Coordinates of N, CA and C in Angstrom, one line a residue:
M349 N 0.9 -1.2 0.1 CA 0.0 -0.2 0.1 C 0.9 1.1 0.1
N350 N 0.5 2.1 -0.9 CA 1.5 3.4 -0.8 C 0.3 4.5 -0.5
T351 N 0.5 5.7 0.0 CA -0.2 6.8 -0.3 C 0.1 7.7 -1.5
L352 N -1.2 8.3 -2.1 CA -0.8 8.8 -3.4 C -1.6 10.2 -3.3
Y353 N -0.7 11.4 -3.2 CA -1.4 12.4 -3.1 C -1.3 13.2 -4.8
L354 N -2.7 13.3 -4.8 CA -3.3 14.1 -6.2 C -2.9 15.8 -6.2
V355 N -2.2 16.2 -6.9 CA -2.1 17.8 -6.4 C -2.4 18.6 -7.8
R356 N -3.4 19.3 -8.0 CA -3.8 20.1 -9.3 C -3.0 21.2 -9.4
H357 N -2.6 21.4 -10.3 CA -1.5 22.6 -10.8 C -1.8 24.1 -10.2
G358 N -1.1 24.7 -9.8 CA -1.4 26.3 -9.7 C -2.2 27.1 -10.5
E359 N -2.4 28.1 -10.5 CA -3.3 28.8 -11.4 C -2.3 29.2 -12.7
N360 N -3.1 29.3 -13.6 CA -2.2 29.8 -14.6 C -3.0 30.3 -15.8
L361 N -2.9 31.1 -16.9 CA -3.9 32.3 -17.8 C -5.4 31.3 -18.1
A362 N -4.8 30.2 -18.6 CA -5.9 29.5 -19.1 C -6.9 29.3 -18.3
N363 N -6.9 29.6 -17.0 CA -8.0 29.6 -15.5 C -8.4 30.4 -15.7
I364 N -8.1 31.8 -16.2 CA -8.7 33.0 -16.1 C -9.7 33.2 -17.6
T365 N -8.8 33.1 -18.3 CA -9.6 32.9 -19.6 C -10.5 31.9 -20.3
K366 N -10.4 30.9 -19.8 CA -11.3 29.7 -19.8 C -10.7 28.9 -20.9
E367 N -9.7 29.3 -21.6 CA -9.1 28.3 -22.6 C -8.9 27.1 -22.7
F368 N -9.2 26.1 -23.3 CA -9.0 24.8 -23.7 C -7.7 24.5 -23.8
S369 N -6.7 23.8 -23.1 CA -5.2 23.7 -22.5 C -5.2 22.0 -22.7
Y370 N -4.7 21.4 -23.7 CA -4.5 19.9 -23.6 C -2.7 19.8 -24.0
K371 N -2.3 20.6 -25.1 CA -1.2 20.5 -25.7 C -0.7 22.0 -26.3
L372 N -1.4 22.5 -27.0 CA -1.1 23.3 -27.7 C -1.0 24.8 -27.0
V373 N -2.3 25.0 -26.3 CA -2.2 26.0 -25.3 C -1.6 25.6 -24.1
D374 N -0.5 26.4 -23.7 CA 0.2 25.7 -22.5 C 0.9 26.9 -21.9
Y375 N 0.3 27.3 -20.7 CA 0.9 28.6 -20.2 C 1.5 28.3 -18.4
P376 N 2.6 29.4 -18.1 CA 3.1 28.8 -17.1 C 2.3 29.8 -16.1
L377 N 2.7 29.7 -14.8 CA 1.9 30.1 -13.4 C 1.8 31.4 -13.3
T378 N 0.8 32.0 -13.2 CA 0.7 33.2 -12.9 C 1.4 33.6 -11.4
D379 N 1.6 34.9 -11.2 CA 2.1 35.0 -9.7 C 1.5 34.1 -8.7
K380 N 0.1 34.6 -8.8 CA -0.7 33.8 -7.8 C -0.8 32.2 -7.7
G381 N -0.6 31.5 -9.0 CA 0.1 30.5 -9.2 C 1.3 30.0 -8.2
V382 N 2.1 30.6 -8.6 CA 3.5 30.5 -7.9 C 3.3 30.4 -6.4
L383 N 2.4 31.5 -5.8 CA 2.4 31.4 -4.5 C 1.5 30.3 -4.3
Q384 N 0.2 29.9 -4.3 CA -0.4 28.5 -4.1 C 0.5 27.4 -4.6
A385 N 1.7 27.3 -5.4 CA 2.5 26.1 -5.6 C 3.5 26.4 -4.2
R386 N 3.7 27.3 -3.7 CA 4.9 27.6 -2.6 C 4.1 26.9 -0.9
Q387 N 2.9 27.6 -0.8 CA 2.2 27.3 -0.3 C 1.8 25.7 0.0
T388 N 1.6 25.4 -1.3 CA 1.3 23.6 -0.9 C 2.7 22.8 -1.1
A389 N 3.9 23.3 -1.1 CA 4.7 22.7 -1.2 C 5.4 22.6 0.8
A390 N 4.8 24.1 1.2 CA 5.0 24.2 2.6 C 4.1 22.9 3.4
Y391 N 3.0 22.9 2.9 CA 2.2 21.7 3.4 C 2.9 20.2 3.6
F392 N 3.5 19.9 2.3 CA 3.8 18.9 2.3 C 5.2 18.7 2.9
Q393 N 5.9 19.7 3.9 CA 7.3 19.6 4.1 C 7.3 18.4 5.4
D394 N 6.5 18.3 6.2 CA 6.5 17.0 6.9 C 5.7 15.8 6.5
K395 N 5.6 15.6 5.5 CA 4.5 14.6 5.2 C 5.4 13.5 4.7
A396 N 6.8 13.4 4.6 CA 7.8 12.5 4.2 C 7.7 12.3 2.8
I397 N 7.8 13.1 1.7 CA 7.2 13.0 0.4 C 8.5 12.4 -0.3
H398 N 8.4 10.9 -0.8 CA 9.7 10.1 -1.1 C 9.8 10.7 -2.9
E399 N 8.6 10.5 -3.3 CA 8.6 10.9 -5.1 C 7.4 12.2 -5.2
V400 N 8.0 12.9 -6.3 CA 6.9 13.6 -6.9 C 7.0 13.0 -8.9
Y401 N 5.8 13.1 -9.0 CA 5.6 13.1 -10.7 C 4.8 14.1 -10.9
T402 N 4.7 14.7 -12.5 CA 4.1 15.3 -13.2 C 3.7 15.2 -14.3
S403 N 2.4 16.1 -14.5 CA 2.3 16.1 -16.0 C 3.1 17.1 -17.0
P404 N 3.5 16.8 -18.2 CA 4.7 17.6 -19.0 C 4.1 19.5 -19.2
L405 N 2.9 19.6 -18.6 CA 2.3 21.0 -19.2 C 3.1 21.9 -18.2
K406 N 3.5 23.3 -18.7 CA 4.2 23.9 -18.0 C 3.3 24.1 -16.3
R407 N 1.9 24.8 -16.4 CA 1.6 24.8 -15.0 C 1.8 23.8 -14.4
A408 N 1.4 22.4 -14.4 CA 2.0 21.5 -13.7 C 3.4 21.3 -13.3
A409 N 4.3 21.1 -14.4 CA 5.8 21.0 -14.3 C 6.5 22.2 -13.4
Q410 N 5.6 23.2 -13.4 CA 6.3 24.1 -12.6 C 5.9 24.4 -11.1
T411 N 4.7 23.7 -10.9 CA 4.3 23.4 -9.5 C 4.9 22.6 -9.0
A412 N 5.1 21.2 -10.0 CA 6.0 20.2 -9.3 C 7.2 20.6 -8.7
E413 N 8.0 21.6 -9.7 CA 9.4 22.0 -9.5 C 9.5 22.5 -8.4
I414 N 8.4 23.3 -7.8 CA 8.5 24.4 -6.7 C 8.4 23.6 -5.5
I415 N 7.3 22.3 -5.5 CA 7.0 21.8 -4.4 C 8.3 20.7 -4.4
A416 N 8.8 19.9 -5.5 CA 10.0 18.8 -5.4 C 11.1 19.6 -5.1
A417 N 11.6 21.1 -5.1 CA 12.8 21.9 -4.7 C 12.8 22.0 -3.0
L418 N 11.3 22.2 -2.2 CA 11.5 22.3 -0.9 C 11.6 21.4 -0.2
L419 N 11.1 20.2 -0.7 CA 11.2 18.9 -0.6 C 12.7 18.0 -0.8
G420 N 13.1 18.6 -1.7 CA 14.6 17.8 -1.4 C 15.0 16.8 -2.7
V421 N 13.0 16.4 -3.7 CA 13.3 15.4 -4.6 C 13.4 16.3 -5.9
Q422 N 13.7 15.1 -6.7 CA 13.6 15.3 -8.5 C 12.6 15.2 -8.9
P423 N 11.6 16.2 -9.9 CA 10.2 15.7 -10.2 C 10.4 15.2 -11.4
V424 N 9.7 14.4 -11.7 CA 9.8 13.1 -12.9 C 8.4 13.9 -13.8
V425 N 8.8 14.2 -15.4 CA 7.7 14.3 -16.1 C 7.1 13.1 -16.3
M426 N 5.9 13.0 -16.6 CA 5.0 11.8 -17.0 C 4.0 12.0 -18.1
E427 N 4.0 11.8 -19.0 CA 3.1 11.8 -20.5 C 1.8 11.2 -20.0
Q428 N 1.6 10.3 -19.2 CA 0.5 9.8 -18.9 C -0.7 10.4 -17.8
F429 N 0.0 11.9 -17.5 CA -1.1 12.5 -16.7 C -1.4 13.7 -16.9
R430 N -1.1 14.1 -18.6 CA -1.2 15.4 -18.9 C -3.2 15.5 -19.0
E431 N -3.5 16.8 -19.4 CA -4.6 16.9 -19.2 C -5.7 16.0 -20.3
I432 N -7.0 16.0 -20.2 CA -7.6 15.6 -21.1 C -7.4 16.0 -22.4
N433 N -7.3 15.2 -23.3 CA -7.2 15.3 -24.8 C -8.8 15.8 -25.3
V434 N -8.8 17.0 -25.6 CA -10.3 17.6 -25.8 C -10.2 17.8 -27.5
G435 N -9.1 17.5 -28.5 CA -9.1 17.8 -29.6 C -9.3 19.0 -30.2
L436 N -10.2 19.0 -31.0 CA -10.4 20.1 -31.9 C -11.1 21.4 -31.1
L437 N -11.3 20.9 -30.0 CA -12.1 22.0 -29.2 C -10.6 23.1 -28.8
E438 N -9.4 22.6 -28.5 CA -8.2 23.3 -28.2 C -8.1 24.6 -29.3
R439 N -8.4 24.4 -30.4 CA -8.2 24.9 -31.7 C -9.0 25.9 -31.7
Q440 N -9.8 26.3 -30.7 CA -11.4 27.1 -30.8 C -11.1 28.0 -29.9
P441 N -11.8 28.9 -29.8 CA -11.7 30.0 -28.5 C -12.7 29.4 -27.7
P442 N -12.6 29.6 -26.4 CA -13.5 29.0 -25.0 C -14.7 29.7 -25.1
S443 N -15.7 29.6 -26.0 CA -17.2 29.8 -26.1 C -18.5 29.2 -25.6
Q444 N -19.2 29.8 -24.7 CA -20.4 28.9 -24.1 C -20.5 27.8 -25.0
E445 N -20.8 27.6 -26.3 CA -21.2 26.9 -27.0 C -20.0 25.6 -27.1
N446 N -18.7 26.0 -27.1 CA -17.8 25.2 -27.1 C -17.5 24.5 -25.4
W447 N -18.0 25.4 -24.8 CA -18.0 24.5 -23.2 C -18.9 24.0 -22.8
R448 N -20.1 24.1 -23.7 CA -21.5 23.1 -23.5 C -20.7 21.9 -24.2
L449 N -20.5 21.9 -24.9 CA -19.9 20.3 -25.7 C -18.9 19.8 -25.0
H450 N -18.3 20.4 -24.4 CA -17.3 19.8 -23.5 C -17.8 19.3 -22.2
D451 N -18.5 19.7 -21.7 CA -19.4 19.5 -20.1 C -20.3 18.4 -20.7
R452 N -21.1 18.5 -22.3 CA -21.8 17.2 -22.6 C -21.3 16.2 -22.9
I453 N -19.7 16.0 -23.1 CA -19.1 14.9 -23.6 C -18.6 14.3 -22.0
I454 N -18.4 15.2 -20.9 CA -18.0 14.6 -19.9 C -19.2 14.1 -19.2
Q455 N -20.5 14.4 -19.4 CA -21.4 13.9 -18.7 C -22.0 12.7 -19.4
H456 N -21.8 12.5 -20.6 CA -21.8 11.4 -21.3 C -20.6 10.1 -20.2
W457 N -19.7 10.8 -20.2 CA -19.0 9.9 -19.4 C -19.1 9.6 -18.1
Y458 N -20.0 10.6 -17.2 CA -20.5 10.1 -16.3 C -21.9 9.2 -16.0
A459 N -22.2 9.2 -17.2 CA -23.3 8.7 -17.2 C -23.3 6.7 -18.0
G460 N -21.8 6.4 -18.3 CA -21.7 5.3 -18.5 C -21.2 5.4 -20.1
Q461 N -21.3 6.2 -20.7 CA -21.3 6.5 -22.2 C -19.8 6.5 -22.3
V462 N -19.2 5.7 -22.3 CA -17.7 5.7 -22.0 C -16.7 5.8 -23.8
E463 N -17.8 5.7 -24.3 CA -17.1 5.8 -26.0 C -17.3 7.0 -26.6
A464 N -18.0 8.0 -26.0 CA -18.4 9.3 -26.3 C -17.0 10.0 -26.6
T465 N -16.9 10.7 -27.7 CA -15.1 11.1 -28.2 C -15.1 12.7 -28.3
F466 N -14.3 13.4 -27.7 CA -13.5 14.8 -28.2 C -13.4 14.8 -29.8
P467 N -13.9 15.7 -30.7 CA -13.4 15.4 -32.0 C -11.9 15.2 -32.4
E468 N -11.7 14.3 -32.5 CA -10.2 14.1 -32.9 C -9.4 14.4 -31.4
G469 N -10.1 13.9 -30.6 CA -9.4 13.7 -29.0 C -9.6 12.3 -28.4
E470 N -10.1 12.5 -27.1 CA -10.1 11.0 -26.4 C -11.4 10.9 -26.0
N471 N -11.9 9.5 -25.7 CA -12.9 9.2 -25.2 C -12.5 8.6 -23.7
Y472 N -13.7 8.2 -23.1 CA -13.1 8.1 -21.6 C -11.9 6.9 -21.5
L473 N -12.5 5.7 -22.2 CA -11.2 4.6 -22.2 C -10.2 5.0 -22.3
M474 N -9.6 5.6 -23.2 CA -8.5 6.0 -23.7 C -7.8 6.9 -22.7
L475 N -8.9 7.9 -21.9 CA -8.0 8.8 -20.7 C -8.1 7.9 -19.5
L476 N -8.9 6.9 -19.3 CA -8.9 6.0 -18.3 C -7.8 5.2 -18.3
E477 N -7.1 4.4 -19.5 CA -6.0 3.8 -19.7 C -4.5 4.2 -19.3
R478 N -4.6 5.6 -19.8 CA -3.4 6.3 -19.6 C -3.1 7.1 -18.3
M479 N -4.1 7.1 -17.7 CA -4.2 7.5 -16.3 C -3.5 6.0 -15.2
W480 N -4.5 5.0 -15.5 CA -4.2 4.1 -15.0 C -2.7 3.0 -15.3
Q481 N -2.3 3.3 -16.4 CA -0.9 3.2 -16.7 C 0.0 3.7 -16.1
G482 N -0.1 5.1 -15.7 CA 0.7 6.0 -15.2 C 1.1 5.6 -13.8
L483 N -0.4 5.7 -13.0 CA 0.0 5.1 -11.2 C 0.5 3.6 -11.6
L484 N 0.2 2.7 -12.6 CA 0.8 1.6 -12.3 C 2.2 1.4 -12.7
E485 N 2.6 2.5 -13.2 CA 4.3 2.7 -13.7 C 5.0 3.0 -12.3
I486 N 4.4 4.2 -11.7 CA 4.7 5.1 -10.6 C 4.7 4.1 -9.3
T487 N 3.9 2.8 -9.3 CA 3.5 2.3 -8.0 C 4.3 0.8 -8.2
R488 N 4.1 0.5 -9.1 CA 4.5 -1.1 -9.2 C 5.8 -1.4 -8.3
G489 N 5.7 -2.5 -7.7 CA 6.7 -3.1 -6.8 C 7.1 -2.2 -5.4
K490 N 6.4 -1.1 -5.0 CA 6.8 -0.1 -4.2 C 5.7 -0.5 -2.8
T491 N 6.0 0.0 -1.8 CA 5.0 -0.1 -0.5 C 5.4 1.1 0.2
D492 N 4.7 1.6 1.2 CA 4.7 2.5 2.2 C 5.6 3.6 1.4
R493 N 5.2 4.0 0.6 CA 6.2 5.4 -0.2 C 4.7 6.3 -0.1
N494 N 5.2 7.7 0.1 CA 4.3 8.7 -0.1 C 4.7 9.3 -1.6
I495 N 3.7 9.5 -2.3 CA 4.2 9.9 -3.7 C 3.0 11.1 -4.1
I496 N 3.5 12.0 -4.7 CA 2.7 13.2 -5.1 C 2.6 13.0 -6.5
V497 N 1.6 13.2 -7.3 CA 1.3 13.3 -8.7 C 0.7 14.8 -9.1
V498 N 1.5 15.8 -9.7 CA 0.8 17.2 -10.1 C 0.3 17.0 -11.4
G499 N -1.1 17.2 -11.4 CA -1.8 17.1 -12.8 C -2.7 18.1 -12.7
H500 N -3.9 17.7 -13.4 CA -5.0 18.5 -14.0 C -6.6 18.4 -13.4
G501 N -7.2 19.2 -12.9 CA -8.3 18.7 -12.5 C -9.6 17.9 -13.3
G502 N -9.4 18.4 -14.7 CA -10.0 17.1 -15.9 C -9.6 15.8 -15.5
I503 N -8.7 15.6 -15.8 CA -8.1 13.8 -15.6 C -8.4 13.7 -14.2
F504 N -8.0 14.4 -12.9 CA -8.3 13.7 -11.9 C -9.7 13.4 -11.5
A505 N -10.6 14.2 -11.7 CA -12.0 14.5 -11.7 C -12.9 13.0 -12.3
T506 N -12.3 13.1 -13.4 CA -13.0 12.0 -14.2 C -12.1 10.5 -14.3
T507 N -11.3 10.4 -13.7 CA -11.1 9.1 -13.3 C -11.0 8.6 -12.0
I508 N -11.2 9.5 -10.8 CA -11.1 8.9 -9.4 C -12.2 8.2 -9.1
R509 N -13.5 7.8 -10.0 CA -14.7 7.2 -9.3 C -14.1 5.5 -9.7
V510 N -13.6 5.1 -10.7 CA -12.8 4.3 -11.0 C -11.7 4.0 -10.5
I511 N -10.6 4.8 -10.0 CA -9.6 4.2 -9.3 C -10.0 4.2 -7.9
C512 N -11.2 4.9 -7.4 CA -11.8 4.8 -6.0 C -12.7 4.6 -6.2
P513 N -13.6 3.2 -6.3 CA -14.9 2.8 -6.6 C -16.1 2.7 -5.3
Q514 N -15.0 3.3 -4.4 CA -16.1 3.2 -2.8 C -16.0 4.8 -2.6
A515 N -15.6 5.4 -3.2 CA -15.8 6.9 -3.2 C -17.2 7.6 -2.6
D516 N -17.1 8.1 -1.7 CA -18.4 9.2 -1.5 C -18.6 10.2 -2.4
E517 N -19.7 10.1 -3.0 CA -20.1 11.3 -4.2 C -20.3 12.2 -3.8
Q518 N -21.0 12.6 -2.6 CA -20.7 13.9 -1.7 C -19.5 14.6 -1.6
M519 N -18.6 13.5 -1.4 CA -17.2 14.2 -1.4 C -16.7 14.3 -2.6
L520 N -17.0 13.8 -3.9 CA -16.6 14.1 -4.9 C -17.1 15.3 -5.8
A521 N -18.4 16.1 -5.0 CA -18.9 16.8 -5.6 C -18.4 18.2 -5.4
C522 N -17.3 18.2 -4.6 CA -16.5 19.5 -4.4 C -15.8 20.0 -5.5
E523 N -15.6 20.9 -6.1 CA -14.9 21.4 -6.9 C -13.3 21.0 -6.9
S524 N -12.5 20.9 -7.8 CA -11.2 20.8 -8.0 C -10.4 22.0 -8.0
H525 N -10.0 22.5 -7.2 CA -9.2 24.3 -7.2 C -7.9 24.1 -7.6
N526 N -7.5 25.4 -8.0 CA -5.9 25.2 -8.1 C -5.1 24.8 -6.9
C527 N -3.9 24.0 -6.8 CA -3.4 23.4 -5.8 C -4.2 23.0 -4.7
C528 N -5.7 22.3 -5.5 CA -6.2 21.6 -4.1 C -5.5 20.0 -4.1
I529 N -5.6 19.5 -2.9 CA -4.8 18.1 -2.7 C -5.9 17.0 -2.8
S530 N -5.6 16.0 -3.1 CA -6.3 15.0 -2.9 C -5.4 13.6 -2.3
E531 N -6.0 12.9 -1.5 CA -5.2 11.6 -0.9 C -5.7 10.7 -1.0
L532 N -5.4 9.6 -1.5 CA -5.5 8.4 -1.6 C -4.6 7.4 -0.7
A533 N -5.2 6.0 -0.7 CA -4.2 5.0 -0.1 C -4.4 4.0 -1.5
L534 N -3.4 3.6 -2.1 CA -3.2 3.1 -3.4 C -2.8 1.8 -3.4
E535 N -3.5 0.5 -3.5 CA -3.0 -0.6 -3.9 C -2.7 -1.3 -5.0
T536 N -1.6 -1.8 -5.4 CA -0.9 -2.0 -6.7 C -0.7 -3.4 -6.9
D537 N -1.4 -4.3 -7.6 CA -1.0 -5.7 -8.0 C -0.5 -6.0 -9.3
D538 N -0.9 -6.9 -10.1 CA -0.2 -7.5 -11.2 C -1.6 -7.0 -12.0
S539 N -2.8 -6.7 -11.5 CA -4.0 -6.5 -12.5 C -4.5 -5.3 -12.5
G540 N -3.5 -4.2 -11.7 CA -3.7 -2.9 -11.8 C -3.9 -2.2 -10.6
V541 N -4.6 -1.2 -10.3 CA -4.4 0.1 -9.0 C -6.1 0.3 -8.4
T542 N -6.2 -0.2 -7.3 CA -7.1 0.2 -6.4 C -7.1 1.2 -5.4
G543 N -7.9 2.4 -5.5 CA -7.7 3.1 -4.4 C -8.8 3.5 -3.4
T544 N -8.5 3.9 -2.0 CA -9.5 4.3 -1.1 C -9.1 5.9 -0.7
L545 N -10.5 6.6 -1.3 CA -10.3 8.3 -1.2 C -10.1 8.4 0.4
K546 N -9.2 9.2 0.6 CA -9.0 9.5 2.1 C -9.7 11.0 2.0
R547 N -9.0 12.0 1.0 CA -9.6 13.3 1.0 C -9.7 13.7 -0.4
W548 N -10.4 14.8 -0.6 CA -10.8 15.2 -2.1 C -10.7 16.7 -2.0
A549 N -10.2 17.4 -2.8 CA -10.0 18.4 -3.2 C -9.8 19.6 -2.1
S550 N -9.0 19.2 -1.1 CA -8.6 20.1 0.1 C -7.7 21.5 -0.3
V551 N -8.5 22.3 -0.3 CA -7.5 24.0 -0.1 C -7.3 24.6 0.9
E552 N -7.5 23.7 2.3 CA -7.5 24.2 3.6 C -6.0 24.9 3.7
H553 N -4.9 24.2 2.8 CA -3.3 24.5 3.2 C -3.1 25.7 2.5
L554 N -4.2 26.6 1.7 CA -3.9 27.7 0.8 C -4.5 29.1 1.8
S555 N -4.0 30.3 1.8 CA -3.9 31.0 2.3 C -4.0 32.7 1.7
G556 N -4.8 33.6 2.1 CA -4.4 34.7 1.7 C -4.5 34.9 -0.2
E557 N -3.9 35.5 -0.4 CA -4.1 35.8 -2.2 C -4.1 34.1 -2.6
A558 N -3.6 33.8 -2.3 CA -3.5 32.1 -3.2 C -4.5 31.5 -3.0
A559 N -5.8 31.7 -1.7 CA -6.9 31.2 -1.4 C -8.4 31.9 -2.0
A560 N -7.4 33.3 -3.1 CA -8.7 33.6 -3.8 C -9.1 32.7 -5.0
L561 N -9.6 31.9 -5.0 CA -9.8 30.9 -5.7 C -10.7 31.2 -7.3
V562 N -10.1 30.7 -8.3 CA -11.2 30.9 -9.8 C -11.7 29.8 -10.2
S563 N -13.3 29.8 -10.2 CA -13.8 28.4 -10.8 C -13.3 28.2 -12.2
G564 N -13.3 26.9 -12.6 CA -12.9 26.4 -13.5 C -14.3 26.4 -14.6
F565 N -15.3 26.8 -13.9 CA -16.8 26.5 -14.7 C -17.0 27.6 -15.6
W566 N -17.3 27.5 -16.8 CA -17.6 28.5 -18.1 C -18.6 29.7 -17.4
R567 N -19.6 29.1 -16.4 CA -20.7 29.9 -16.6 C -20.6 30.8 -14.9
K568 N -19.0 30.4 -14.5 CA -18.7 31.6 -13.5 C -18.2 32.8 -14.0
A569 N -17.6 32.1 -14.8 CA -16.9 33.6 -15.8 C -17.6 34.7 -16.5
E570 N -19.2 34.4 -17.0 CA -19.7 35.1 -17.6 C -20.0 36.4 -16.9

């Protein structure tokens, strides 16, 4: 059994503009995002963290670098933890119409329509497989390790129900804000990974300007 901390990246410009950002759109942290990452690093100082992994996108990698530097470990970039591939949506403006399409596909996934696919992007089976493989790779053959994965709200929120099948739906209803922390007890064997969700999307470690959170929902930006 290992302890896994899923950390969403700090604030970047796309959180403010509501741009879709999978690969082509790739902003670094804002000043507030850097502050959020520093406060998150301070939270982990007494948690005996052994390893830090990160999505390759700048906002996640920079967050991981700030956290890992304070903890004295070297972050490892993992392609598997990149944000959801929304395909053509990333090449289009972040309009209400495009966000409705995005949300409709996500709702299809939650309703069990796992083959619903973003135009030229991923369906749920593809997303879950790479998240699953990433977690398997970083935990295989390990026990009693405290591991951080810095990534994205989309991939974390959509896959957590399968990774942690007993997760409380009321707990999962909480929005994943920038630099929120989720904690899992993760068991790994030859068949894959299974988690027990201990905490979801906590932002109690953020204070001051860092706690001025920006919602990820389009309707809150209007």
